[in-house]
Coordinates of C-alpha atoms in Angstrom, one line a residue:
Chain A
M1 CA 18.7 2.3 25.8
T2 CA 14.8 1.4 25.8
L3 CA 12.1 4.0 25.6
N4 CA 9.9 5.1 28.6
N5 CA 6.4 4.9 26.0
V6 CA 5.3 3.2 23.0
W7 CA 1.8 3.0 21.6
V8 CA 0.1 0.9 19.0
Y9 CA -2.6 1.3 16.8
A10 CA -4.5 -1.9 17.0
E11 CA -6.4 -3.2 14.5
A12 CA -9.2 -6.3 14.6
N13 CA -11.6 -7.6 12.2
G14 CA -14.8 -8.1 14.4
D15 CA -13.3 -8.9 17.8
K16 CA -10.2 -10.8 16.9
V17 CA -7.1 -9.0 16.8
T18 CA -5.2 -8.9 13.7
T19 CA -2.4 -10.6 13.6
A20 CA -0.2 -7.9 12.1
T21 CA -1.2 -5.9 14.8
L22 CA 0.1 -8.2 17.5
E23 CA 3.3 -8.7 15.3
V24 CA 4.1 -4.9 16.1
I25 CA 2.7 -5.2 19.7
T26 CA 5.6 -7.9 20.5
K27 CA 7.9 -5.4 18.9
A28 CA 6.6 -2.4 20.7
R29 CA 7.4 -4.6 24.2
E30 CA 11.4 -5.1 23.2
I31 CA 11.8 -1.0 22.6
G32 CA 9.7 0.4 25.3
T33 CA 9.1 -0.1 29.0
T34 CA 5.7 0.6 28.7
V35 CA 2.9 -0.2 25.8
S36 CA -0.3 1.1 25.5
A37 CA -2.6 0.7 22.5
V38 CA -5.4 2.5 21.0
Y39 CA -8.4 1.1 19.2
A40 CA -11.9 2.3 17.5
G41 CA -14.2 -0.1 17.5
T42 CA -17.0 -2.0 19.5
S43 CA -15.2 -4.6 20.6
G44 CA -13.2 -3.0 23.6
D45 CA -13.2 -5.8 26.0
S46 CA -12.3 -8.6 23.8
V47 CA -9.5 -6.4 22.0
A48 CA -7.7 -5.3 25.6
A49 CA -7.8 -9.0 26.8
Q50 CA -5.6 -9.7 23.3
V51 CA -3.4 -6.9 23.3
G52 CA -2.5 -7.8 27.1
E53 CA -1.6 -11.0 25.9
Y54 CA 1.1 -9.8 24.0
G55 CA 2.2 -7.0 26.4
A56 CA -0.3 -3.9 26.1
T57 CA -1.5 -2.6 29.7
T58 CA -3.6 -0.1 28.8
L59 CA -6.2 0.1 25.9
Y60 CA -7.7 3.2 24.7
V61 CA -10.9 3.1 23.3
I62 CA -12.6 5.1 20.9
N63 CA -16.1 4.9 19.0
P64 CA -15.7 5.2 15.4
G65 CA -19.6 5.4 15.0
E66 CA -20.7 4.8 11.3
G67 CA -17.1 6.3 10.0
L68 CA -14.0 4.4 8.8
P69 CA -12.1 3.4 12.1
G70 CA -8.7 4.2 11.2
Q71 CA -9.8 8.6 10.0
V72 CA -11.9 8.8 12.8
A73 CA -9.5 7.1 15.3
A74 CA -6.8 10.1 13.9
A75 CA -8.4 12.7 16.1
G76 CA -8.3 10.3 19.3
I77 CA -5.2 9.5 18.9
A78 CA -3.8 13.0 18.2
Q79 CA -5.6 14.4 21.3
L80 CA -4.2 11.4 23.4
V81 CA -0.7 12.5 22.0
N82 CA -1.0 15.6 23.3
E83 CA -2.0 14.6 26.8
H84 CA 0.0 11.8 27.3
S85 CA 3.2 12.2 25.2
P86 CA 4.2 8.9 23.8
D87 CA 7.3 8.0 22.4
A88 CA 6.2 6.5 19.8
V89 CA 2.6 5.6 17.8
L90 CA 2.8 2.7 15.6
F91 CA 0.7 1.4 13.2
V92 CA 0.0 -1.4 10.6
Q93 CA 0.6 -0.6 7.1
S94 CA -2.9 -1.7 6.1
Y95 CA -6.0 -0.2 5.0
D96 CA -7.3 1.3 8.0
G97 CA -3.6 1.8 9.5
R98 CA -2.7 3.6 6.7
D99 CA -5.8 6.1 6.8
A100 CA -5.2 6.0 10.7
M101 CA -1.3 7.2 10.7
A102 CA -2.0 9.7 7.3
R103 CA -4.7 11.9 9.4
T104 CA -2.8 11.8 12.3
S105 CA 0.4 12.9 11.0
V106 CA -1.4 16.3 9.9
K107 CA -3.0 16.9 13.2
L108 CA -0.2 16.7 14.9
D109 CA 1.9 18.4 12.1
R110 CA 4.8 15.2 12.0
P111 CA 5.9 13.4 9.5
V112 CA 5.2 9.9 9.2
L113 CA 8.2 7.0 8.4
T114 CA 6.1 3.8 6.1
N115 CA 6.7 0.6 5.2
G116 CA 9.1 0.1 8.2
F117 CA 10.6 -3.5 8.0
T118 CA 13.0 -3.2 11.0
L119 CA 12.7 -0.9 14.0
T120 CA 15.6 -0.6 17.1
A121 CA 16.2 2.0 20.4
A122 CA 19.6 1.1 21.0
D123 CA 21.0 4.0 19.8
G124 CA 17.7 6.2 19.6
L125 CA 14.4 5.0 17.6
T126 CA 15.9 4.0 14.3
F127 CA 13.3 2.5 11.9
G128 CA 14.6 0.2 8.8
T129 CA 12.8 0.6 5.1
A130 CA 13.5 -0.8 1.9
I131 CA 13.9 0.9 -1.7
F132 CA 13.9 -0.4 -5.0
G133 CA 11.9 -3.6 -4.6
G134 CA 13.5 -4.5 -1.6
M135 CA 17.2 -4.2 -2.7
V136 CA 18.7 -1.8 -0.9
M137 CA 17.4 -1.3 2.7
V138 CA 18.0 2.1 4.4
D139 CA 18.0 3.4 8.1
A140 CA 16.6 6.6 8.9
K141 CA 15.5 8.6 12.3
Y142 CA 13.8 11.4 12.9
A143 CA 16.2 14.9 12.7
D144 CA 14.4 16.5 16.1
G145 CA 12.5 15.4 19.1
G146 CA 8.8 14.8 19.8
V147 CA 6.7 12.2 19.1
A148 CA 7.5 9.3 15.8
L149 CA 4.7 8.2 14.2
I150 CA 5.6 5.0 12.2
G151 CA 4.4 2.3 9.6
I152 CA 5.0 -0.9 9.8
R153 CA 4.4 -4.2 7.2
P154 CA 2.9 -7.0 8.1
K155 CA 5.1 -10.1 9.2
S156 CA 8.0 -8.1 9.7
F157 CA 8.2 -9.1 13.3
T158 CA 6.9 -12.4 15.0
A159 CA 3.9 -12.1 17.2
E160 CA 5.2 -13.6 20.5
P161 CA 2.6 -13.8 23.7
S162 CA 4.0 -12.3 26.9
G163 CA 1.3 -13.6 29.3
G164 CA 0.0 -10.5 30.4
G165 CA -3.6 -9.7 31.9
A166 CA -5.9 -7.7 29.8
A167 CA -5.1 -4.3 29.3
S168 CA -7.1 -1.7 31.3
V169 CA -9.7 -0.2 29.2
V170 CA -9.8 3.7 28.7
T171 CA -12.4 5.3 26.9
V172 CA -11.4 8.2 25.1
D173 CA -13.8 11.0 24.4
G174 CA -13.9 14.6 23.8
F175 CA -12.4 14.7 20.2
D176 CA -13.9 16.2 17.5
A177 CA -13.1 14.4 14.1
G178 CA -14.6 16.8 12.0
R179 CA -15.8 15.9 8.4
A180 CA -13.3 13.0 8.5
G181 CA -16.1 11.0 10.4
E182 CA -18.8 12.0 7.5
A183 CA -17.3 8.5 5.5
K184 CA -19.9 6.4 6.3
V185 CA -19.7 2.6 5.9
L186 CA -23.5 1.9 4.8
E187 CA -22.4 -2.2 4.1
R188 CA -20.5 -4.9 5.0
F189 CA -19.7 -7.5 2.4
E190 CA -17.4 -10.5 2.8
E191 CA -16.9 -12.6 0.1
E192 CA -16.7 -16.1 0.4
Q193 CA -13.3 -17.0 1.5
T194 CA -12.1 -20.9 0.8
G195 CA -8.9 -21.5 2.2
P196 CA -6.5 -19.7 4.4
K197 CA -5.7 -16.1 4.3
L198 CA -3.0 -15.0 1.6
E199 CA -0.4 -13.7 5.0
E200 CA -1.4 -16.5 6.7
A201 CA -0.7 -19.7 4.7
A202 CA 2.1 -22.1 4.4
V203 CA 1.6 -22.3 0.8
V204 CA 0.9 -19.1 -1.5
V205 CA 0.4 -19.5 -5.2
S206 CA 0.5 -16.5 -7.2
G207 CA -0.1 -15.6 -11.1
G208 CA 1.3 -13.4 -13.4
R209 CA 0.8 -12.1 -16.9
G210 CA 2.6 -15.3 -18.6
I211 CA -0.9 -17.2 -17.2
G212 CA -2.1 -15.3 -20.7
A213 CA -5.8 -14.5 -19.6
S214 CA -7.7 -13.6 -17.2
E215 CA -9.9 -17.1 -17.5
S216 CA -6.8 -19.3 -16.5
Y217 CA -6.4 -17.6 -13.2
K218 CA -9.1 -20.0 -11.7
P219 CA -7.8 -22.8 -13.7
L220 CA -4.4 -22.6 -12.7
V221 CA -3.4 -20.5 -9.7
E222 CA -6.8 -21.1 -7.4
E223 CA -6.8 -24.5 -8.7
L224 CA -3.3 -25.2 -7.1
A225 CA -3.4 -23.3 -4.6
K226 CA -6.6 -25.2 -3.2
A227 CA -4.9 -29.0 -4.1
L228 CA -2.1 -27.3 -1.8
K229 CA -4.2 -26.3 1.0
G230 CA -2.6 -22.7 0.2
A231 CA -4.1 -19.2 -0.6
F232 CA -3.8 -17.4 -3.9
G233 CA -2.2 -13.9 -5.1
A234 CA -0.8 -11.8 -7.8
S235 CA 1.4 -9.7 -9.3
R236 CA 0.7 -6.2 -10.2
A237 CA 1.1 -6.6 -13.6
I238 CA -2.6 -8.4 -13.6
V239 CA -3.7 -6.6 -10.5
D240 CA -3.5 -3.4 -13.1
A241 CA -5.2 -5.1 -15.9
G242 CA -8.3 -6.0 -13.7
W243 CA -7.9 -9.3 -13.8
V244 CA -7.9 -10.0 -10.3
P245 CA -9.0 -7.6 -7.2
Y246 CA -6.1 -5.9 -5.5
A247 CA -6.4 -7.5 -2.2
L248 CA -4.1 -10.2 -4.1
Q249 CA -1.4 -8.5 -5.0
V250 CA 1.8 -9.3 -3.8
G251 CA 4.8 -6.6 -3.9
Q252 CA 5.5 -3.4 -3.0
T253 CA 2.3 -2.2 -3.7
G254 CA 0.3 -4.9 -2.0
K255 CA 0.9 -7.5 0.7
T256 CA 4.2 -9.0 2.0
V257 CA 3.9 -12.8 2.4
K258 CA 6.6 -15.1 4.1
P259 CA 5.6 -18.9 3.4
K260 CA 7.0 -21.9 3.8
V261 CA 6.4 -22.2 0.1
Y262 CA 5.9 -19.7 -2.7
I263 CA 4.8 -20.4 -6.6
A264 CA 5.3 -18.0 -8.6
L265 CA 3.6 -18.8 -11.7
G266 CA 4.0 -16.9 -14.9
I267 CA 5.4 -14.0 -12.9
S268 CA 8.6 -12.3 -14.5
G269 CA 9.7 -11.2 -11.5
A270 CA 10.0 -7.5 -11.2
T271 CA 11.7 -5.5 -8.1
Q272 CA 8.0 -4.3 -7.4
H273 CA 7.0 -7.9 -6.6
L274 CA 9.9 -9.5 -5.3
V275 CA 9.9 -7.0 -1.9
G276 CA 6.6 -8.5 -0.9
M277 CA 7.8 -12.5 -1.1
K278 CA 11.6 -13.1 -1.4
N279 CA 11.6 -13.7 2.4
S280 CA 9.3 -17.3 1.5
D281 CA 11.4 -19.9 3.0
N282 CA 10.9 -21.9 -0.4
I283 CA 10.3 -20.4 -3.6
I284 CA 9.3 -22.3 -7.0
A285 CA 9.0 -20.2 -10.2
V286 CA 7.3 -21.8 -13.5
N287 CA 8.1 -19.3 -16.7
K288 CA 8.3 -19.8 -20.1
D289 CA 11.3 -17.3 -20.3
G290 CA 14.5 -18.6 -18.6
E291 CA 16.1 -15.5 -18.4
A292 CA 13.0 -14.1 -16.2
P293 CA 15.1 -12.2 -13.0
I294 CA 12.6 -14.4 -11.1
F295 CA 15.0 -17.4 -11.7
G296 CA 17.6 -15.8 -9.6
I297 CA 15.8 -16.3 -6.4
A298 CA 13.7 -19.0 -7.0
D299 CA 15.7 -22.3 -5.8
L300 CA 13.5 -24.4 -8.2
G301 CA 13.0 -22.9 -11.7
I302 CA 11.0 -24.5 -14.0
V303 CA 11.7 -22.8 -17.5
G304 CA 8.1 -23.9 -19.4
D305 CA 4.7 -23.1 -19.8
V306 CA 2.5 -22.7 -17.2
N307 CA -0.5 -23.8 -19.3
K308 CA 1.5 -27.2 -19.5
V309 CA 3.4 -27.6 -16.4
V310 CA 0.6 -26.7 -13.9
P311 CA -2.6 -28.8 -14.9
A312 CA 0.0 -32.1 -14.8
L313 CA 1.5 -30.3 -11.5
I314 CA -2.4 -30.2 -9.9
E315 CA -3.2 -33.8 -11.6
A316 CA -0.3 -35.2 -9.7
I317 CA -1.5 -33.9 -6.1
K318 CA -4.4 -34.6 -6.8
N319 CA -3.5 -38.4 -7.3
K320 CA -1.2 -38.3 -4.4
A321 CA -3.7 -37.5 -1.9
Chain B
M1 CA -18.5 19.0 -11.9
H2 CA -14.4 20.0 -11.1
V3 CA -12.8 16.8 -10.7
V4 CA -8.8 17.0 -9.7
V5 CA -6.5 14.2 -9.8
C6 CA -3.2 13.6 -8.6
V7 CA -0.5 12.8 -10.6
K8 CA 3.2 11.9 -10.0
Q9 CA 5.6 11.8 -12.7
I10 CA 8.3 9.3 -11.5
P11 CA 11.7 7.9 -12.7
D12 CA 10.7 4.9 -15.5
P13 CA 10.4 1.8 -13.6
A14 CA 12.1 0.1 -16.0
V15 CA 15.4 2.0 -15.2
P16 CA 17.1 1.0 -12.2
G17 CA 17.1 3.3 -9.2
A18 CA 19.8 5.5 -7.6
L19 CA 20.3 7.8 -5.2
N20 CA 21.7 11.1 -4.6
A21 CA 24.6 11.7 -2.0
D22 CA 22.1 13.2 0.1
H23 CA 20.2 10.1 -0.6
T24 CA 17.3 11.1 -1.7
L25 CA 15.8 9.3 -5.3
K26 CA 17.9 10.4 -8.4
R27 CA 15.1 12.4 -10.6
E28 CA 16.7 12.6 -14.0
G29 CA 16.0 11.7 -17.4
K30 CA 12.5 12.2 -18.7
P31 CA 9.8 11.3 -16.1
I32 CA 6.8 9.3 -16.8
L33 CA 3.4 9.5 -16.0
D34 CA 3.0 7.0 -12.8
E35 CA 0.7 4.3 -14.3
S36 CA -1.0 4.2 -11.0
D37 CA -2.6 7.4 -11.8
S38 CA -3.7 6.4 -15.1
Y39 CA -6.6 4.9 -12.9
G40 CA -7.6 8.2 -11.6
V41 CA -7.5 9.9 -15.1
E42 CA -9.7 7.9 -16.5
M43 CA -12.0 7.5 -13.7
A44 CA -12.6 11.2 -13.5
L45 CA -12.9 12.0 -17.6
Q46 CA -15.6 8.9 -16.9
L47 CA -17.2 10.5 -13.6
V48 CA -17.2 14.0 -15.7
D49 CA -18.8 12.4 -18.4
A50 CA -21.6 10.7 -16.2
A51 CA -22.3 14.2 -14.6
G52 CA -23.1 15.4 -18.0
G53 CA -20.5 18.1 -18.1
G54 CA -17.2 20.1 -16.1
E55 CA -13.7 19.4 -16.4
V56 CA -11.0 17.1 -14.9
T57 CA -8.1 19.4 -13.2
L58 CA -4.3 17.8 -12.7
I59 CA -1.9 18.7 -9.8
S60 CA 1.0 17.7 -9.0
M61 CA 4.3 18.4 -7.8
A62 CA 8.0 18.5 -9.3
A63 CA 11.5 20.0 -8.1
N64 CA 12.2 20.9 -11.7
G65 CA 9.4 22.1 -14.0
E66 CA 9.2 18.7 -15.8
T67 CA 6.0 18.2 -17.3
A68 CA 6.4 15.1 -19.5
G69 CA 3.9 13.4 -17.5
L70 CA 1.4 15.6 -17.0
R71 CA 1.5 16.0 -21.1
T72 CA 0.7 12.2 -21.0
A73 CA -2.8 12.8 -18.8
L74 CA -3.7 15.5 -20.6
A75 CA -3.6 14.2 -23.9
M76 CA -6.0 11.4 -22.2
G77 CA -8.8 14.6 -22.1
A78 CA -7.8 16.5 -18.7
A79 CA -8.6 20.1 -19.3
K80 CA -5.8 21.8 -17.5
A81 CA -2.9 21.1 -14.9
V82 CA -1.4 23.0 -11.7
L83 CA 2.3 22.0 -11.0
V84 CA 3.6 23.3 -7.8
S85 CA 7.4 23.5 -9.4
D86 CA 10.4 24.3 -7.2
P87 CA 13.7 23.4 -5.8
A88 CA 12.8 23.8 -2.8
C89 CA 10.3 20.8 -3.0
A90 CA 13.0 18.2 -3.9
G91 CA 13.2 15.8 -1.3
S92 CA 9.7 16.0 0.3
D93 CA 8.3 13.6 2.0
A94 CA 4.5 12.5 2.4
L95 CA 3.7 15.0 4.3
G96 CA 5.4 17.8 2.6
T97 CA 4.1 16.7 -0.6
A98 CA 0.3 16.7 0.7
K99 CA 0.5 20.2 2.2
A100 CA 1.8 21.2 -1.6
L101 CA -1.1 19.4 -3.2
A102 CA -3.6 20.3 -0.7
K103 CA -2.6 23.9 -1.5
A104 CA -2.8 23.2 -5.2
V105 CA -6.6 21.9 -4.9
E106 CA -7.4 25.1 -3.4
R107 CA -5.6 26.9 -6.3
A108 CA -7.4 25.1 -8.6
G109 CA -10.9 26.5 -6.7
G110 CA -14.5 24.9 -7.0
V111 CA -13.5 21.1 -6.7
D112 CA -16.0 18.6 -5.9
L113 CA -13.5 15.8 -5.7
V114 CA -10.4 15.0 -5.6
L115 CA -9.4 11.3 -6.4
A116 CA -5.9 9.9 -6.3
A117 CA -4.1 6.6 -6.6
T118 CA -3.9 4.9 -3.2
E119 CA 0.1 4.8 -3.5
S120 CA 2.5 5.9 -5.6
S121 CA 4.8 3.3 -7.1
D122 CA 7.8 4.5 -6.3
G123 CA 7.4 6.1 -3.0
Y124 CA 4.2 4.0 -2.0
T125 CA 3.8 5.4 1.9
G126 CA 0.1 5.2 1.1
T127 CA -0.4 7.9 3.4
V128 CA -0.8 11.0 0.8
P129 CA -4.2 10.7 -0.3
A130 CA -5.8 10.8 3.6
Q131 CA -3.3 13.7 4.2
I132 CA -4.4 15.8 2.0
A133 CA -8.0 14.9 2.7
E134 CA -7.0 15.7 6.3
L135 CA -5.5 19.2 5.4
L136 CA -8.6 20.4 3.3
G137 CA -11.1 19.0 6.1
W138 CA -12.6 16.8 3.9
P139 CA -13.8 13.1 4.5
A140 CA -11.6 10.3 2.5
L141 CA -13.2 7.3 0.8
T142 CA -10.1 4.9 0.2
F143 CA -9.0 2.3 -1.7
A144 CA -11.9 2.3 -4.4
K145 CA -12.7 -0.3 -6.2
K146 CA -15.9 1.2 -7.8
V147 CA -16.7 4.9 -7.7
D148 CA -20.1 6.4 -8.0
I149 CA -21.6 9.8 -7.7
A150 CA -25.1 10.9 -7.5
D151 CA -27.4 13.7 -5.8
G152 CA -24.0 15.4 -4.1
K153 CA -23.0 12.3 -2.8
V154 CA -20.1 9.8 -3.6
T155 CA -20.6 6.0 -3.0
I156 CA -17.4 3.8 -2.8
Q157 CA -17.1 -0.2 -2.8
R158 CA -14.0 0.3 -0.5
Q159 CA -11.6 -2.6 -0.3
T160 CA -11.3 -4.8 2.9
E161 CA -9.5 -7.9 3.9
A162 CA -12.6 -10.1 3.7
G163 CA -14.1 -8.4 0.7
Y164 CA -15.7 -4.8 0.4
D165 CA -17.8 -2.0 2.2
T166 CA -20.1 0.2 0.5
V167 CA -19.0 4.0 2.1
Q168 CA -20.2 7.3 1.5
A169 CA -19.7 10.8 2.1
S170 CA -21.1 13.9 0.9
L171 CA -19.0 16.4 -1.8
P172 CA -16.6 17.4 -1.4
A173 CA -14.5 14.6 -0.5
L174 CA -11.6 12.4 -1.7
V175 CA -11.4 9.3 -3.1
S176 CA -8.3 6.8 -3.4
V177 CA -8.6 4.7 -6.4
T178 CA -7.1 1.2 -6.7
A179 CA -5.3 -0.5 -9.8
G180 CA -7.7 -1.9 -12.5
V181 CA -10.6 0.0 -11.2
V182 CA -11.1 0.9 -14.8
E183 CA -9.1 0.4 -18.1
P184 CA -7.3 3.9 -18.5
R185 CA -7.9 5.1 -22.6
Y186 CA -4.9 5.4 -24.7
P187 CA -4.4 8.7 -25.7
S188 CA -5.4 9.6 -29.1
F189 CA -3.0 11.5 -31.6
K190 CA -5.6 14.4 -31.5
G191 CA -5.1 14.2 -27.7
I192 CA -1.6 14.2 -27.9
M193 CA -1.3 17.2 -30.0
A194 CA -4.1 19.4 -28.1
A195 CA -2.2 18.3 -24.2
K196 CA 0.6 20.4 -26.1
N197 CA -1.3 23.6 -25.5
K198 CA -3.4 23.1 -22.6
P199 CA -2.5 25.5 -19.7
V200 CA -0.2 24.4 -16.6
D201 CA -0.5 26.7 -14.1
I202 CA 3.5 26.5 -12.4
C203 CA 3.5 28.1 -9.2
T204 CA 6.4 27.6 -6.4
A205 CA 6.4 27.0 -2.6
A206 CA 6.2 30.4 -1.7
D207 CA 3.4 31.3 -4.2
L208 CA 1.3 28.7 -1.8
G209 CA 2.8 29.9 1.5
L210 CA 4.9 26.7 1.9
D211 CA 8.2 28.2 2.6
G212 CA 10.1 25.5 5.0
Q213 CA 7.2 22.7 4.7
V214 CA 8.2 21.4 1.9
G215 CA 11.4 19.4 0.5
W216 CA 14.0 17.6 2.9
A217 CA 14.0 20.0 5.6
G218 CA 10.5 19.8 6.0
A219 CA 10.8 16.2 5.8
R220 CA 12.8 16.5 9.5
Q221 CA 14.4 12.7 9.0
T222 CA 18.2 11.9 9.1
I223 CA 19.1 8.8 6.5
T224 CA 21.7 6.7 9.2
N225 CA 22.8 3.9 6.8
V226 CA 21.8 2.9 3.4
E227 CA 23.1 -1.1 2.3
N228 CA 22.1 -3.6 -0.2
A229 CA 20.1 -6.2 1.2
P230 CA 21.4 -9.7 1.3
A231 CA 21.3 -11.5 -1.9
R232 CA 19.6 -14.7 -2.3
Q233 CA 21.1 -17.4 -4.1
A234 CA 19.6 -19.1 -7.0
G235 CA 18.7 -22.9 -6.6
E236 CA 18.1 -25.3 -9.8
K237 CA 16.5 -24.3 -13.0
F238 CA 15.3 -26.9 -15.2
E239 CA 14.2 -26.4 -19.0
D240 CA 10.2 -28.3 -18.7
D241 CA 10.3 -31.6 -21.3
G242 CA 7.0 -32.2 -20.4
T243 CA 8.0 -33.5 -16.9
G244 CA 9.0 -30.2 -14.9
F245 CA 5.9 -30.9 -13.1
E246 CA 7.8 -34.0 -11.3
K247 CA 10.1 -32.1 -10.3
V248 CA 8.0 -29.6 -8.4
V249 CA 5.9 -32.5 -6.9
G250 CA 9.6 -33.9 -5.6
F251 CA 10.4 -30.9 -4.1
L252 CA 6.7 -30.2 -2.5
E253 CA 7.5 -34.0 -1.1
N254 CA 11.0 -33.3 0.5
L255 CA 9.3 -30.5 2.6
K256 CA 6.9 -32.4 3.4
V257 CA 4.0 -30.1 2.0
I258 CA 2.5 -33.3 0.0

């Protein structure tokens, strides 16, 4: 059994649709006969071509003005849902995605199922999430009919193009976002990004409390990541301590990564962290506490001081290059 | 200025979690203040100071009248709390929780700003703050890593994938703050003693006109399966004797990463 109409709230950075959006559209194609996307932004034509390539046939475009796109989009999405009654609207569990699903949920008075890792339609739409730091998997369904609102964590599915042509663009108007549109973006600051993105890198190096001090983050974590042409991340402990920004956090309340190699430096391996990285292909851990839970899932564990092991490692890698 | 902070009392994350027979989270034992919320409490106290006066009110929801976690935040310096407490609240999803908290904001009265964490440490839906804003008909400035208030407006730096956006709205408004945004103070002994006598206004779902909208019934979901995730096997572990880095080099070479 498949669903008739599955919608996806599509996000883009500039005019490039996010990988997480394409992952969700790919899944939508599998569980639904027709896939449509809703996008709030000013690059409608470019987004229509990209979502079309992954299987969406219609793109509803909402102009968010100067507002936060997810928050303004909700009013448009709610109006469209009332008009077209799709079976499901899928969102990415991102910054804007969470804004959009939260406000949509209130507008439609529908619960939203969040942090989905799996989605099947074989026996009615069933959504799977993880609790207790990914140790336990839970499947849930809506107990009643009506539109399903579901948030999906990035990296849950693989994006695969369908080879479709551009989606046909439908401009949405006539909705009123109310005061939701009053939160205006005055300026955007892009921090200089060197190297690959955390979610897209083949190698991810993350640091935790065990690195000792915020000053150690750059020479240990960033430098090792750089030497391996990878991205750098962090455990919740050092984000909470203000050593690095929230955007670098890997874990339950943070990002999910699935690199070829994940290197955990001074990270004990609280379940909160494991859920964000335990599906990495290979895990290397360096920690001075030999009993740390991270060693329970590491393919290679070094029980030692990161301040000794990592500088020697960086030196050795540089010498090979 | 009157700032409300949404706080959640959660089971101690250091104790392994368990489920009840109906698949809701076991919330036995003494709950603690979710560490994620300590940043909002600290931020609220600092904003009220900067505004030259006002007070901080906490709002929270619990099924069983529990106040242990609230007392921690009161000890930090919040003046009072509104606690929606009712067995009917057990099993509430994010939308039900947001409905209760939005009503609690109205009950607190004359609120200029609501602060919340971006997500709780136990449920981590990340949707409750914006849902509260939608229910109140307010702007929501989410994922703030810096917050300033001046001339009846709140301005934040909003975390983005690439950096941050400067976002502004008129008050009243809701702001969700990321962890690490400020350094939460430790409650003083005097603060802890004072917290014991600070007012906690306890109200039920019915008091707020929310019959049938909170709790498991309001969540309109059924759990169809619960199972342990496949375990990942541990590999080799070595004590570093000064050559530990060579093991890592070898491992990376095998994977052709270097």
